[in-house]
């Protein structure tokens, strides 16, 4: 095989590899869901918080912690929120902004939940490196259940009374 033909084959191979890598990165970004809205509801025995998500793969990593204070991610600043106790819930991968950095969740960053029994307030505390965090102020320390549902995609947080 001549040198010009080899160079042409190498160039085509590199071009295809770059195109496939870019397509893979775009597909991965497109499958990360975005936070659209936050809803709350009072149920017998528990308060429910629902994070409505855009299309994509539901977050595979959900965590919650009972904490003494809430901090903003990534700054570490204290987030002042109504509540005797606090729950920090994080979901990955989940963003609250689009590819241009514009927020996909346009509701309030903090709000009171006067219609719920245990949950007093909710705050969006973080949106950094495909991890979104929600802070919840509660009246009493109690059981928490965090899970995902599909059709449409959402993260559900149940806080017992």
Coordinates of C-alpha atoms in Angstrom, one line a residue, residues 21-116:
X21 CA -16.7 10.2 20.1
X22 CA -18.6 13.5 19.6
X23 CA -21.8 11.6 18.9
X24 CA -21.3 9.5 22.0
X25 CA -20.8 12.6 24.2
X26 CA -23.8 14.3 22.7
X27 CA -25.9 11.2 23.3
X28 CA -24.7 10.9 26.9
X29 CA -25.6 14.6 27.5
X30 CA -29.0 14.1 25.8
X31 CA -29.9 11.2 28.1
X32 CA -29.2 13.2 31.3
X33 CA -32.6 14.4 32.5
X34 CA -33.3 18.0 33.6
X35 CA -35.4 19.1 36.5
X36 CA -38.6 20.7 35.2
X37 CA -40.8 21.3 38.3
X38 CA -41.2 20.5 41.9
X39 CA -44.6 19.4 43.2
X40 CA -45.8 18.6 46.7
X41 CA -48.8 16.6 48.0
X42 CA -50.3 15.5 51.4
X43 CA -51.0 11.8 51.6
X44 CA -52.2 9.7 54.6
X45 CA -49.1 9.0 56.6
X46 CA -46.6 10.9 54.5
X47 CA -45.8 14.1 52.6
X48 CA -44.8 13.6 49.0
X49 CA -42.3 15.8 47.0
X50 CA -42.1 15.0 43.3
X51 CA -39.3 16.3 41.1
X52 CA -40.6 16.2 37.5
X53 CA -37.9 15.5 35.0
X54 CA -37.4 15.9 31.2
X55 CA -37.0 12.8 29.0
X56 CA -33.8 10.8 29.4
X57 CA -32.5 8.1 31.7
X58 CA -33.9 8.5 35.3
X59 CA -31.1 9.2 37.9
X60 CA -29.4 6.0 38.9
X61 CA -27.9 7.3 42.1
X62 CA -30.2 8.7 44.7
X63 CA -29.0 9.6 48.2
X64 CA -30.5 11.3 51.2
X65 CA -29.0 12.4 54.5
X66 CA -30.5 13.8 57.7
X67 CA -28.3 16.8 58.3
X68 CA -28.0 19.6 60.9
X69 CA -27.8 22.3 58.3
X70 CA -28.1 22.6 54.5
X71 CA -25.3 23.8 52.3
X72 CA -25.3 25.0 48.7
X73 CA -23.4 22.8 46.2
X74 CA -20.7 23.7 45.2
X75 CA -20.1 26.8 47.3
X76 CA -20.6 25.3 50.7
X77 CA -22.6 28.4 51.8
X78 CA -25.3 27.7 54.4
X79 CA -28.8 27.6 53.0
X80 CA -31.3 29.1 55.5
X81 CA -34.5 27.2 55.4
X82 CA -37.5 26.8 57.7
X83 CA -37.4 23.6 59.7
X84 CA -36.4 21.9 62.9
X85 CA -34.5 19.2 61.1
X86 CA -33.2 19.0 57.5
X87 CA -33.0 16.3 54.8
X88 CA -30.5 16.7 51.9
X89 CA -31.5 14.7 48.8
X90 CA -29.2 14.4 45.8
X91 CA -29.7 12.7 42.4
X92 CA -27.1 11.8 39.8
X93 CA -27.2 12.2 36.8
X94 CA -29.7 15.1 37.0
X95 CA -29.3 18.8 36.0
X96 CA -31.4 21.9 36.5
X97 CA -30.0 23.7 33.4
X98 CA -29.9 23.2 29.7
X99 CA -26.7 23.0 27.5
X100 CA -26.5 26.8 27.4
X101 CA -26.6 27.1 31.2
X102 CA -30.2 28.4 31.3
X103 CA -32.3 27.0 34.1
X104 CA -34.8 24.3 33.2
X105 CA -36.4 24.7 36.6
X106 CA -37.8 28.2 36.7
X107 CA -39.8 27.9 40.0
X108 CA -38.7 29.4 43.3
X109 CA -35.3 28.4 44.6
X110 CA -36.9 28.2 48.1
X111 CA -40.5 27.9 49.1
X112 CA -42.7 27.1 52.2
X113 CA -45.1 24.2 52.1
X114 CA -47.9 25.3 54.4
X115 CA -50.3 22.5 53.2
X116 CA -48.0 19.6 54.4

